């Protein structure tokens, strides 16, 4: 069996895969171009890809042997899952192992934007610091503030656990109510408009789907308080970036902590990056060594199980496995 990898894997997982199967790996640190993907998939039984690789219906048509697509990410919006399912191709992903790490980063963004950490770092290095100043870099308190979690899956719940340590009031909105988690985490279920209008911090934790694309637009941002902050560690396309820029630049919103963008890598000249009230990170929510190794291991487990015809740990479309 042959598998195609769109990037070299961290840790031991690359070797583990190479010992089990014939592996063709794109060697560059950037995503393979379309022609290379087509070449790699022409003969492949399995594929291990990243969120940067667009796997669409046309590509799948050109991959006649493909049986498993293992995505090394929890989000799999880069794969046309319905098209894969129609062709009987199993899609898998890597939830769970990155939950706590991504929640850490969401909380880091909450602290960074409200306490002006990045601005403060730039100022300290600038040589302009003259004295202890009662009004220097005044921020907003995180402790005791209201946190609104849009989406209440694993990562949002892990953010809620952290927020409890900061005595925050925690609101959540999801497509379904989760009574057990709601009570155990001391949270309150509210509608999205109520969440937006009551929160000091709105943190996004929804997958990118047709329903969530552009979910935070002009109207939703207008519901947020002018002293509130938006945190996005989910997917960039969930937010209308032009509307977000207008809200931040005009002072209708206090700030944003962003790890994800509609288009990645984000252009260095992007209007959002011109604003001091934005903390911008390069999609590093899961970026700790330990977590990336766990993600790669799980992606390999998924791929090997799928190719051997056994149920993988995390199938996205288990219906292709049949009875
Ligand atoms: C994911 O897994 O979907 C993240 O965005 C990558 O860290």
PDB file of C-alpha atoms and ligand atoms in Angstrom:
ATOM      1  CA  UNK A   1       0.000   0.000   0.000  1.00  0.00           C
ATOM      2  CA  UNK A   2       1.165   3.483  -0.821  1.00  0.00           C
ATOM      3  CA  UNK A   3       0.466   6.624   1.145  1.00  0.00           C
ATOM      4  CA  UNK A   4       1.086  10.236   0.298  1.00  0.00           C
ATOM      5  CA  UNK A   5       2.088  12.733   3.005  1.00  0.00           C
ATOM      6  CA  UNK A   6       1.817  16.436   2.329  1.00  0.00           C
ATOM      7  CA  UNK A   7       4.454  17.237   4.986  1.00  0.00           C
ATOM      8  CA  UNK A   8       7.107  15.460   7.054  1.00  0.00           C
ATOM      9  CA  UNK A   9       5.705  14.489  10.441  1.00  0.00           C
ATOM     10  CA  UNK A  10       7.225  15.396  13.806  1.00  0.00           C
ATOM     11  CA  UNK A  11       8.393  12.801  16.311  1.00  0.00           C
ATOM     12  CA  UNK A  12       8.531   9.090  15.592  1.00  0.00           C
ATOM     13  CA  UNK A  13       5.350   8.950  13.547  1.00  0.00           C
ATOM     14  CA  UNK A  14       7.061   9.415  10.177  1.00  0.00           C
ATOM     15  CA  UNK A  15       9.300   6.402  10.883  1.00  0.00           C
ATOM     16  CA  UNK A  16       6.363   4.350  12.164  1.00  0.00           C
ATOM     17  CA  UNK A  17       4.509   4.953   8.927  1.00  0.00           C
ATOM     18  CA  UNK A  18       7.572   4.247   6.782  1.00  0.00           C
ATOM     19  CA  UNK A  19       8.071   0.916   8.553  1.00  0.00           C
ATOM     20  CA  UNK A  20       4.488  -0.117   7.792  1.00  0.00           C
ATOM     21  CA  UNK A  21       3.889   1.180   4.265  1.00  0.00           C
ATOM     22  CA  UNK A  22       5.428   2.680   1.181  1.00  0.00           C
ATOM     23  CA  UNK A  23       5.478   6.410   1.914  1.00  0.00           C
ATOM     24  CA  UNK A  24       5.807   9.271  -0.534  1.00  0.00           C
ATOM     25  CA  UNK A  25       6.425  12.538   1.367  1.00  0.00           C
ATOM     26  CA  UNK A  26       6.376  16.072  -0.030  1.00  0.00           C
ATOM     27  CA  UNK A  27       9.694  17.332   1.365  1.00  0.00           C
ATOM     28  CA  UNK A  28       9.099  21.099   1.430  1.00  0.00           C
ATOM     29  CA  UNK A  29       7.991  23.150   4.466  1.00  0.00           C
ATOM     30  CA  UNK A  30       5.136  24.691   2.441  1.00  0.00           C
ATOM     31  CA  UNK A  31       2.039  22.939   1.037  1.00  0.00           C
ATOM     32  CA  UNK A  32       2.485  20.958  -2.183  1.00  0.00           C
ATOM     33  CA  UNK A  33       1.176  22.719  -5.288  1.00  0.00           C
ATOM     34  CA  UNK A  34      -1.887  21.279  -6.992  1.00  0.00           C
ATOM     35  CA  UNK A  35       0.086  19.405  -9.710  1.00  0.00           C
ATOM     36  CA  UNK A  36       2.214  17.751  -7.037  1.00  0.00           C
ATOM     37  CA  UNK A  37      -0.896  16.700  -5.075  1.00  0.00           C
ATOM     38  CA  UNK A  38      -2.345  15.212  -8.258  1.00  0.00           C
ATOM     39  CA  UNK A  39       0.881  13.329  -8.897  1.00  0.00           C
ATOM     40  CA  UNK A  40       1.113  12.081  -5.309  1.00  0.00           C
ATOM     41  CA  UNK A  41      -2.499  10.940  -5.166  1.00  0.00           C
ATOM     42  CA  UNK A  42      -2.601   9.250  -8.563  1.00  0.00           C
ATOM     43  CA  UNK A  43      -1.258   6.004  -7.057  1.00  0.00           C
ATOM     44  CA  UNK A  44      -1.979   6.485  -3.352  1.00  0.00           C
ATOM     45  CA  UNK A  45      -4.232   4.286  -1.180  1.00  0.00           C
ATOM     46  CA  UNK A  46      -4.004   6.708   1.705  1.00  0.00           C
ATOM     47  CA  UNK A  47      -3.225  10.355   2.299  1.00  0.00           C
ATOM     48  CA  UNK A  48      -2.108  12.242   5.382  1.00  0.00           C
ATOM     49  CA  UNK A  49      -2.663  15.972   5.003  1.00  0.00           C
ATOM     50  CA  UNK A  50      -2.739  19.237   6.900  1.00  0.00           C
ATOM     51  CA  UNK A  51      -5.390  21.939   7.095  1.00  0.00           C
ATOM     52  CA  UNK A  52      -3.439  23.825   4.418  1.00  0.00           C
ATOM     53  CA  UNK A  53      -4.172  21.216   1.720  1.00  0.00           C
ATOM     54  CA  UNK A  54      -7.406  21.664  -0.223  1.00  0.00           C
ATOM     55  CA  UNK A  55      -8.832  18.242  -0.955  1.00  0.00           C
ATOM     56  CA  UNK A  56     -11.784  18.860  -3.249  1.00  0.00           C
ATOM     57  CA  UNK A  57     -14.047  16.703  -5.408  1.00  0.00           C
ATOM     58  CA  UNK A  58     -11.933  17.182  -8.531  1.00  0.00           C
ATOM     59  CA  UNK A  59      -8.791  16.061  -6.750  1.00  0.00           C
ATOM     60  CA  UNK A  60     -10.599  12.993  -5.423  1.00  0.00           C
ATOM     61  CA  UNK A  61     -11.707  12.075  -8.939  1.00  0.00           C
ATOM     62  CA  UNK A  62      -8.055  11.964  -9.938  1.00  0.00           C
ATOM     63  CA  UNK A  63      -7.182   9.653  -7.022  1.00  0.00           C
ATOM     64  CA  UNK A  64      -8.752   6.344  -8.104  1.00  0.00           C
ATOM     65  CA  UNK A  65      -7.122   4.179  -5.397  1.00  0.00           C
ATOM     66  CA  UNK A  66      -7.618   6.529  -2.456  1.00  0.00           C
ATOM     67  CA  UNK A  67      -9.414   4.929   0.528  1.00  0.00           C
ATOM     68  CA  UNK A  68      -8.394   7.038   3.527  1.00  0.00           C
ATOM     69  CA  UNK A  69      -7.715  10.746   4.075  1.00  0.00           C
ATOM     70  CA  UNK A  70      -6.174  11.377   7.484  1.00  0.00           C
ATOM     71  CA  UNK A  71      -6.211  15.051   8.457  1.00  0.00           C
ATOM     72  CA  UNK A  72      -3.694  16.102  11.100  1.00  0.00           C
ATOM     73  CA  UNK A  73      -6.044  18.653  12.683  1.00  0.00           C
ATOM     74  CA  UNK A  74      -9.329  18.702  14.526  1.00  0.00           C
ATOM     75  CA  UNK A  75     -10.867  20.953  11.845  1.00  0.00           C
ATOM     76  CA  UNK A  76     -11.347  19.236   8.489  1.00  0.00           C
ATOM     77  CA  UNK A  77     -13.001  22.000   6.493  1.00  0.00           C
ATOM     78  CA  UNK A  78     -10.220  21.681   3.895  1.00  0.00           C
ATOM     79  CA  UNK A  79     -11.665  18.335   2.788  1.00  0.00           C
ATOM     80  CA  UNK A  80     -14.841  17.957   0.746  1.00  0.00           C
ATOM     81  CA  UNK A  81     -16.250  15.287   3.063  1.00  0.00           C
ATOM     82  CA  UNK A  82     -19.503  14.693   1.125  1.00  0.00           C
ATOM     83  CA  UNK A  83     -17.467  14.093  -2.042  1.00  0.00           C
ATOM     84  CA  UNK A  84     -15.153  11.706  -0.172  1.00  0.00           C
ATOM     85  CA  UNK A  85     -18.142   9.867   1.294  1.00  0.00           C
ATOM     86  CA  UNK A  86     -19.741   9.481  -2.138  1.00  0.00           C
ATOM     87  CA  UNK A  87     -16.540   7.797  -3.296  1.00  0.00           C
ATOM     88  CA  UNK A  88     -16.377   5.576  -0.197  1.00  0.00           C
ATOM     89  CA  UNK A  89     -13.254   7.334   1.079  1.00  0.00           C
ATOM     90  CA  UNK A  90     -12.857   7.451   4.839  1.00  0.00           C
ATOM     91  CA  UNK A  91     -11.903  10.830   6.354  1.00  0.00           C
ATOM     92  CA  UNK A  92     -10.346  11.016   9.827  1.00  0.00           C
ATOM     93  CA  UNK A  93      -9.157  13.834  12.111  1.00  0.00           C
ATOM     94  CA  UNK A  94      -7.320  14.376  15.408  1.00  0.00           C
ATOM     95  CA  UNK A  95      -9.630  15.791  18.086  1.00  0.00           C
ATOM     96  CA  UNK A  96      -8.954  15.584  21.818  1.00  0.00           C
ATOM     97  CA  UNK A  97      -5.161  15.634  21.825  1.00  0.00           C
ATOM     98  CA  UNK A  98      -4.985  19.375  21.143  1.00  0.00           C
ATOM     99  CA  UNK A  99      -7.847  20.515  23.361  1.00  0.00           C
ATOM    100  CA  UNK A 100      -5.912  21.782  26.370  1.00  0.00           C
ATOM    101  CA  UNK A 101      -3.114  23.313  24.304  1.00  0.00           C
ATOM    102  CA  UNK A 102      -5.544  25.273  22.143  1.00  0.00           C
ATOM    103  CA  UNK A 103      -7.492  26.392  25.203  1.00  0.00           C
ATOM    104  CA  UNK A 104      -4.231  27.650  26.713  1.00  0.00           C
ATOM    105  CA  UNK A 105      -3.682  29.775  23.632  1.00  0.00           C
ATOM    106  CA  UNK A 106      -7.233  31.144  23.611  1.00  0.00           C
ATOM    107  CA  UNK A 107      -6.708  32.175  27.209  1.00  0.00           C
ATOM    108  CA  UNK A 108      -3.314  33.664  26.374  1.00  0.00           C
ATOM    109  CA  UNK A 109      -5.052  35.830  23.755  1.00  0.00           C
ATOM    110  CA  UNK A 110      -7.677  36.904  26.299  1.00  0.00           C
ATOM    111  CA  UNK A 111      -4.921  38.046  28.649  1.00  0.00           C
ATOM    112  CA  UNK A 112      -2.705  39.508  25.935  1.00  0.00           C
ATOM    113  CA  UNK A 113      -5.350  41.721  24.364  1.00  0.00           C
ATOM    114  CA  UNK A 114      -6.941  42.949  27.600  1.00  0.00           C
ATOM    115  CA  UNK A 115      -3.665  43.581  29.458  1.00  0.00           C
ATOM    116  CA  UNK A 116      -1.939  44.976  26.351  1.00  0.00           C
ATOM    117  CA  UNK A 117       0.943  42.502  26.644  1.00  0.00           C
ATOM    118  CA  UNK A 118       2.228  42.866  23.092  1.00  0.00           C
ATOM    119  CA  UNK A 119       1.946  46.666  23.124  1.00  0.00           C
ATOM    120  CA  UNK A 120       3.761  46.663  26.471  1.00  0.00           C
ATOM    121  CA  UNK A 121       6.575  44.517  25.115  1.00  0.00           C
ATOM    122  CA  UNK A 122       7.007  46.844  22.126  1.00  0.00           C
ATOM    123  CA  UNK A 123       6.969  49.882  24.414  1.00  0.00           C
ATOM    124  CA  UNK A 124       9.561  48.459  26.829  1.00  0.00           C
ATOM    125  CA  UNK A 125      11.943  47.805  23.953  1.00  0.00           C
ATOM    126  CA  UNK A 126      11.297  51.204  22.330  1.00  0.00           C
ATOM    127  CA  UNK A 127      13.399  53.250  24.739  1.00  0.00           C
ATOM    128  CA  UNK A 128      10.411  55.527  25.501  1.00  0.00           C
ATOM    129  CA  UNK A 129       9.759  54.248  29.023  1.00  0.00           C
ATOM    130  CA  UNK A 130      10.457  57.193  31.340  1.00  0.00           C
ATOM    131  CA  UNK A 131       8.895  56.421  34.697  1.00  0.00           C
ATOM    132  CA  UNK A 132       6.250  54.421  36.534  1.00  0.00           C
ATOM    133  CA  UNK A 133       3.148  56.136  35.276  1.00  0.00           C
ATOM    134  CA  UNK A 134      -0.280  55.754  36.876  1.00  0.00           C
ATOM    135  CA  UNK A 135      -1.882  55.863  33.462  1.00  0.00           C
ATOM    136  CA  UNK A 136       0.598  53.828  31.424  1.00  0.00           C
ATOM    137  CA  UNK A 137      -0.888  51.049  29.277  1.00  0.00           C
ATOM    138  CA  UNK A 138      -4.097  50.722  31.244  1.00  0.00           C
ATOM    139  CA  UNK A 139      -5.953  47.588  30.322  1.00  0.00           C
ATOM    140  CA  UNK A 140      -9.030  45.718  31.437  1.00  0.00           C
ATOM    141  CA  UNK A 141      -9.444  43.131  34.158  1.00  0.00           C
ATOM    142  CA  UNK A 142      -9.940  39.536  33.113  1.00  0.00           C
ATOM    143  CA  UNK A 143     -10.850  38.300  36.577  1.00  0.00           C
ATOM    144  CA  UNK A 144     -14.514  38.754  37.282  1.00  0.00           C
ATOM    145  CA  UNK A 145     -15.332  39.593  33.644  1.00  0.00           C
ATOM    146  CA  UNK A 146     -17.993  37.938  31.484  1.00  0.00           C
ATOM    147  CA  UNK A 147     -16.748  35.366  28.988  1.00  0.00           C
ATOM    148  CA  UNK A 148     -19.007  34.301  26.113  1.00  0.00           C
ATOM    149  CA  UNK A 149     -18.146  31.015  24.418  1.00  0.00           C
ATOM    150  CA  UNK A 150     -19.625  30.705  20.940  1.00  0.00           C
ATOM    151  CA  UNK A 151     -19.596  26.948  20.449  1.00  0.00           C
ATOM    152  CA  UNK A 152     -19.319  24.651  23.472  1.00  0.00           C
ATOM    153  CA  UNK A 153     -17.269  21.691  22.318  1.00  0.00           C
ATOM    154  CA  UNK A 154     -14.127  20.284  23.893  1.00  0.00           C
ATOM    155  CA  UNK A 155     -11.924  23.353  23.437  1.00  0.00           C
ATOM    156  CA  UNK A 156     -14.574  25.818  24.631  1.00  0.00           C
ATOM    157  CA  UNK A 157     -15.151  23.685  27.715  1.00  0.00           C
ATOM    158  CA  UNK A 158     -11.406  23.667  28.401  1.00  0.00           C
ATOM    159  CA  UNK A 159     -11.422  27.482  28.123  1.00  0.00           C
ATOM    160  CA  UNK A 160     -14.343  27.538  30.583  1.00  0.00           C
ATOM    161  CA  UNK A 161     -12.301  25.497  33.072  1.00  0.00           C
ATOM    162  CA  UNK A 162      -9.544  28.098  32.893  1.00  0.00           C
ATOM    163  CA  UNK A 163     -12.057  30.950  33.184  1.00  0.00           C
ATOM    164  CA  UNK A 164     -13.394  29.513  36.440  1.00  0.00           C
ATOM    165  CA  UNK A 165      -9.954  30.089  37.964  1.00  0.00           C
ATOM    166  CA  UNK A 166     -10.363  33.756  37.039  1.00  0.00           C
ATOM    167  CA  UNK A 167     -13.812  33.988  38.654  1.00  0.00           C
ATOM    168  CA  UNK A 168     -15.385  34.796  35.308  1.00  0.00           C
ATOM    169  CA  UNK A 169     -19.087  34.597  34.559  1.00  0.00           C
ATOM    170  CA  UNK A 170     -19.296  32.124  31.695  1.00  0.00           C
ATOM    171  CA  UNK A 171     -21.994  32.196  29.029  1.00  0.00           C
ATOM    172  CA  UNK A 172     -22.179  29.783  26.137  1.00  0.00           C
ATOM    173  CA  UNK A 173     -24.111  29.323  22.961  1.00  0.00           C
ATOM    174  CA  UNK A 174     -24.207  26.213  20.801  1.00  0.00           C
ATOM    175  CA  UNK A 175     -26.605  24.600  18.366  1.00  0.00           C
ATOM    176  CA  UNK A 176     -27.568  22.258  21.200  1.00  0.00           C
ATOM    177  CA  UNK A 177     -27.733  22.687  24.915  1.00  0.00           C
ATOM    178  CA  UNK A 178     -25.326  20.568  26.970  1.00  0.00           C
ATOM    179  CA  UNK A 179     -27.016  20.388  30.393  1.00  0.00           C
ATOM    180  CA  UNK A 180     -24.400  18.193  32.096  1.00  0.00           C
ATOM    181  CA  UNK A 181     -21.380  20.260  31.039  1.00  0.00           C
ATOM    182  CA  UNK A 182     -23.360  23.453  31.550  1.00  0.00           C
ATOM    183  CA  UNK A 183     -23.893  22.655  35.213  1.00  0.00           C
ATOM    184  CA  UNK A 184     -20.524  21.076  35.938  1.00  0.00           C
ATOM    185  CA  UNK A 185     -18.687  24.075  34.475  1.00  0.00           C
ATOM    186  CA  UNK A 186     -21.000  26.625  36.056  1.00  0.00           C
ATOM    187  CA  UNK A 187     -22.014  28.163  32.748  1.00  0.00           C
ATOM    188  CA  UNK A 188     -25.227  29.712  31.414  1.00  0.00           C
ATOM    189  CA  UNK A 189     -26.793  28.819  28.067  1.00  0.00           C
ATOM    190  CA  UNK A 190     -27.914  31.917  26.142  1.00  0.00           C
ATOM    191  CA  UNK A 191     -28.838  32.865  22.582  1.00  0.00           C
ATOM    192  CA  UNK A 192     -26.036  34.180  20.361  1.00  0.00           C
ATOM    193  CA  UNK A 193     -27.372  37.774  20.448  1.00  0.00           C
ATOM    194  CA  UNK A 194     -27.516  37.679  24.251  1.00  0.00           C
ATOM    195  CA  UNK A 195     -24.019  36.225  24.437  1.00  0.00           C
ATOM    196  CA  UNK A 196     -22.671  38.949  22.156  1.00  0.00           C
ATOM    197  CA  UNK A 197     -24.339  41.772  24.039  1.00  0.00           C
ATOM    198  CA  UNK A 198     -23.431  40.605  27.571  1.00  0.00           C
ATOM    199  CA  UNK A 199     -19.832  39.433  27.158  1.00  0.00           C
ATOM    200  CA  UNK A 200     -16.595  41.289  27.888  1.00  0.00           C
ATOM    201  CA  UNK A 201     -14.807  38.588  25.893  1.00  0.00           C
ATOM    202  CA  UNK A 202     -16.389  36.594  23.086  1.00  0.00           C
ATOM    203  CA  UNK A 203     -14.305  33.541  22.216  1.00  0.00           C
ATOM    204  CA  UNK A 204     -15.148  31.558  19.069  1.00  0.00           C
ATOM    205  CA  UNK A 205     -15.068  27.758  19.167  1.00  0.00           C
ATOM    206  CA  UNK A 206     -17.193  26.589  16.254  1.00  0.00           C
ATOM    207  CA  UNK A 207     -16.048  24.425  13.349  1.00  0.00           C
ATOM    208  CA  UNK A 208     -16.108  26.048   9.912  1.00  0.00           C
ATOM    209  CA  UNK A 209     -19.251  24.843   8.135  1.00  0.00           C
ATOM    210  CA  UNK A 210     -21.638  26.502   5.671  1.00  0.00           C
ATOM    211  CA  UNK A 211     -23.711  27.529   8.730  1.00  0.00           C
ATOM    212  CA  UNK A 212     -20.833  29.174  10.611  1.00  0.00           C
ATOM    213  CA  UNK A 213     -19.089  30.858   7.667  1.00  0.00           C
ATOM    214  CA  UNK A 214     -19.442  34.611   8.288  1.00  0.00           C
ATOM    215  CA  UNK A 215     -21.333  33.924  11.520  1.00  0.00           C
ATOM    216  CA  UNK A 216     -19.774  37.028  13.108  1.00  0.00           C
ATOM    217  CA  UNK A 217     -20.520  39.871  10.707  1.00  0.00           C
ATOM    218  CA  UNK A 218     -21.470  43.541  10.881  1.00  0.00           C
ATOM    219  CA  UNK A 219     -24.765  42.884  12.697  1.00  0.00           C
ATOM    220  CA  UNK A 220     -23.233  40.541  15.282  1.00  0.00           C
ATOM    221  CA  UNK A 221     -20.293  42.879  15.958  1.00  0.00           C
ATOM    222  CA  UNK A 222     -22.765  45.728  16.450  1.00  0.00           C
ATOM    223  CA  UNK A 223     -24.349  43.725  19.272  1.00  0.00           C
ATOM    224  CA  UNK A 224     -21.050  43.541  21.138  1.00  0.00           C
ATOM    225  CA  UNK A 225     -20.242  46.173  23.718  1.00  0.00           C
ATOM    226  CA  UNK A 226     -17.725  48.845  22.681  1.00  0.00           C
ATOM    227  CA  UNK A 227     -15.435  47.753  25.521  1.00  0.00           C
ATOM    228  CA  UNK A 228     -15.564  44.063  24.546  1.00  0.00           C
ATOM    229  CA  UNK A 229     -12.944  41.858  22.893  1.00  0.00           C
ATOM    230  CA  UNK A 230     -13.268  39.166  20.228  1.00  0.00           C
ATOM    231  CA  UNK A 231     -11.014  36.092  20.387  1.00  0.00           C
ATOM    232  CA  UNK A 232     -10.747  33.720  17.426  1.00  0.00           C
ATOM    233  CA  UNK A 233      -8.804  30.474  17.631  1.00  0.00           C
ATOM    234  CA  UNK A 234     -11.317  28.569  15.462  1.00  0.00           C
ATOM    235  CA  UNK A 235     -11.288  29.426  11.752  1.00  0.00           C
ATOM    236  CA  UNK A 236     -10.855  32.832  10.118  1.00  0.00           C
ATOM    237  CA  UNK A 237     -13.844  32.500   7.794  1.00  0.00           C
ATOM    238  CA  UNK A 238     -16.195  32.425  10.779  1.00  0.00           C
ATOM    239  CA  UNK A 239     -15.639  36.190  11.021  1.00  0.00           C
ATOM    240  CA  UNK A 240     -16.246  38.856   8.380  1.00  0.00           C
ATOM    241  CA  UNK A 241     -12.777  40.423   8.589  1.00  0.00           C
ATOM    242  CA  UNK A 242     -13.737  43.633   6.794  1.00  0.00           C
ATOM    243  CA  UNK A 243     -16.539  44.211   9.297  1.00  0.00           C
ATOM    244  CA  UNK A 244     -14.197  43.376  12.164  1.00  0.00           C
ATOM    245  CA  UNK A 245     -11.657  45.894  10.893  1.00  0.00           C
ATOM    246  CA  UNK A 246     -14.319  48.611  10.692  1.00  0.00           C
ATOM    247  CA  UNK A 247     -15.520  47.869  14.233  1.00  0.00           C
ATOM    248  CA  UNK A 248     -11.993  47.892  15.680  1.00  0.00           C
ATOM    249  CA  UNK A 249     -10.742  50.921  13.762  1.00  0.00           C
ATOM    250  CA  UNK A 250     -13.783  53.021  14.659  1.00  0.00           C
ATOM    251  CA  UNK A 251     -13.677  52.114  18.356  1.00  0.00           C
ATOM    252  CA  UNK A 252     -16.977  50.217  18.221  1.00  0.00           C
ATOM    253  CA  UNK A 253     -15.070  47.216  19.577  1.00  0.00           C
ATOM    254  CA  UNK A 254     -12.161  47.357  22.052  1.00  0.00           C
ATOM    255  CA  UNK A 255      -9.898  44.721  20.569  1.00  0.00           C
ATOM    256  CA  UNK A 256      -9.369  41.317  19.018  1.00  0.00           C
ATOM    257  CA  UNK A 257      -7.039  38.410  19.665  1.00  0.00           C
ATOM    258  CA  UNK A 258      -6.682  36.416  16.470  1.00  0.00           C
ATOM    259  CA  UNK A 259      -4.905  33.158  15.704  1.00  0.00           C
ATOM    260  CA  UNK A 260      -6.732  32.436  12.443  1.00  0.00           C
ATOM    261  CA  UNK A 261      -7.593  34.363   9.271  1.00  0.00           C
ATOM    262  CA  UNK A 262      -9.823  33.965   6.256  1.00  0.00           C
ATOM    263  CA  UNK A 263      -6.726  33.607   4.154  1.00  0.00           C
ATOM    264  CA  UNK A 264      -3.544  32.100   5.582  1.00  0.00           C
ATOM    265  CA  UNK A 265      -0.794  33.085   5.733  1.00  0.00           C
ATOM    266  CA  UNK A 266      -2.373  36.466   6.356  1.00  0.00           C
ATOM    267  CA  UNK A 267      -0.902  39.223   4.185  1.00  0.00           C
ATOM    268  CA  UNK A 268       1.482  41.382   6.257  1.00  0.00           C
ATOM    269  CA  UNK A 269      -0.330  44.406   4.787  1.00  0.00           C
ATOM    270  CA  UNK A 270      -3.754  43.171   5.951  1.00  0.00           C
ATOM    271  CA  UNK A 271      -5.708  46.115   7.459  1.00  0.00           C
ATOM    272  CA  UNK A 272      -6.241  44.196  10.739  1.00  0.00           C
ATOM    273  CA  UNK A 273      -2.474  44.044  11.230  1.00  0.00           C
ATOM    274  CA  UNK A 274      -2.227  47.843  11.189  1.00  0.00           C
ATOM    275  CA  UNK A 275      -4.230  48.108  14.427  1.00  0.00           C
ATOM    276  CA  UNK A 276      -2.705  48.290  17.914  1.00  0.00           C
ATOM    277  CA  UNK A 277      -5.854  46.804  19.404  1.00  0.00           C
ATOM    278  CA  UNK A 278      -5.259  43.508  17.596  1.00  0.00           C
ATOM    279  CA  UNK A 279      -2.982  40.731  18.821  1.00  0.00           C
ATOM    280  CA  UNK A 280      -2.247  38.547  15.807  1.00  0.00           C
ATOM    281  CA  UNK A 281      -0.718  35.074  15.908  1.00  0.00           C
ATOM    282  CA  UNK A 282       0.135  32.754  12.979  1.00  0.00           C
ATOM    283  CA  UNK A 283      -2.355  29.885  13.600  1.00  0.00           C
ATOM    284  CA  UNK A 284      -0.426  28.333  16.471  1.00  0.00           C
ATOM    285  CA  UNK A 285      -3.288  27.186  18.716  1.00  0.00           C
ATOM    286  CA  UNK A 286      -1.983  23.625  18.923  1.00  0.00           C
ATOM    287  CA  UNK A 287       1.689  24.512  18.563  1.00  0.00           C
ATOM    288  CA  UNK A 288       3.505  22.842  21.420  1.00  0.00           C
ATOM    289  CA  UNK A 289       6.004  20.111  20.704  1.00  0.00           C
ATOM    290  CA  UNK A 290       4.129  17.527  22.772  1.00  0.00           C
ATOM    291  CA  UNK A 291       0.770  18.271  21.175  1.00  0.00           C
ATOM    292  CA  UNK A 292       2.061  18.279  17.611  1.00  0.00           C
ATOM    293  CA  UNK A 293       3.670  14.885  18.264  1.00  0.00           C
ATOM    294  CA  UNK A 294       0.362  13.598  19.646  1.00  0.00           C
ATOM    295  CA  UNK A 295      -1.521  14.954  16.633  1.00  0.00           C
ATOM    296  CA  UNK A 296       0.911  13.288  14.219  1.00  0.00           C
ATOM    297  CA  UNK A 297       0.705   9.988  16.142  1.00  0.00           C
ATOM    298  CA  UNK A 298      -3.069  10.063  16.080  1.00  0.00           C
ATOM    299  CA  UNK A 299      -3.128  10.939  12.387  1.00  0.00           C
ATOM    300  CA  UNK A 300      -0.901   7.911  11.711  1.00  0.00           C
ATOM    301  CA  UNK A 301      -3.076   5.665  13.916  1.00  0.00           C
ATOM    302  CA  UNK A 302      -6.137   6.821  11.975  1.00  0.00           C
ATOM    303  CA  UNK A 303      -4.459   6.210   8.635  1.00  0.00           C
ATOM    304  CA  UNK A 304      -3.129   2.743   9.497  1.00  0.00           C
ATOM    305  CA  UNK A 305      -6.418   1.608  10.997  1.00  0.00           C
ATOM    306  CA  UNK A 306      -8.422   2.938   8.046  1.00  0.00           C
ATOM    307  CA  UNK A 307      -6.173   1.213   5.520  1.00  0.00           C
ATOM    308  CA  UNK A 308      -6.301  -2.071   7.388  1.00  0.00           C
ATOM    309  CA  UNK A 309     -10.093  -1.978   7.356  1.00  0.00           C
ATOM    310  CA  UNK A 310     -10.533  -1.498  11.101  1.00  0.00           C
ATOM    311  CA  UNK A 311     -12.392   1.378  12.690  1.00  0.00           C
ATOM    312  CA  UNK A 312      -9.926   4.263  13.237  1.00  0.00           C
ATOM    313  CA  UNK A 313      -9.954   6.223  16.501  1.00  0.00           C
ATOM    314  CA  UNK A 314     -11.570   9.312  14.929  1.00  0.00           C
ATOM    315  CA  UNK A 315     -13.543   8.834  11.726  1.00  0.00           C
ATOM    316  CA  UNK A 316     -15.359  11.898  10.358  1.00  0.00           C
ATOM    317  CA  UNK A 317     -17.644   9.894   8.034  1.00  0.00           C
ATOM    318  CA  UNK A 318     -17.979   6.494   9.744  1.00  0.00           C
ATOM    319  CA  UNK A 319     -20.868   5.650   7.410  1.00  0.00           C
ATOM    320  CA  UNK A 320     -18.331   4.588   4.752  1.00  0.00           C
ATOM    321  CA  UNK A 321     -17.168   1.816   7.087  1.00  0.00           C
ATOM    322  CA  UNK A 322     -20.495   0.085   6.669  1.00  0.00           C
ATOM    323  CA  UNK A 323     -21.997  -2.279   9.258  1.00  0.00           C
TER     324      UNK A 323
HETATM  325  C1  LIG B   1      -6.908  22.272  14.093  1.00  0.00           C
HETATM  326  O1  LIG B   1      -6.451  21.194  14.510  1.00  0.00           O
HETATM  327  O2  LIG B   1      -7.964  22.347  13.472  1.00  0.00           O
HETATM  328  C2  LIG B   1      -6.133  23.475  14.418  1.00  0.00           C
HETATM  329  O3  LIG B   1      -6.613  24.619  13.813  1.00  0.00           O
HETATM  330  C3  LIG B   1      -4.672  23.246  14.133  1.00  0.00           C
HETATM  331  O4  LIG B   1      -4.030  23.504  15.284  1.00  0.00           O
END
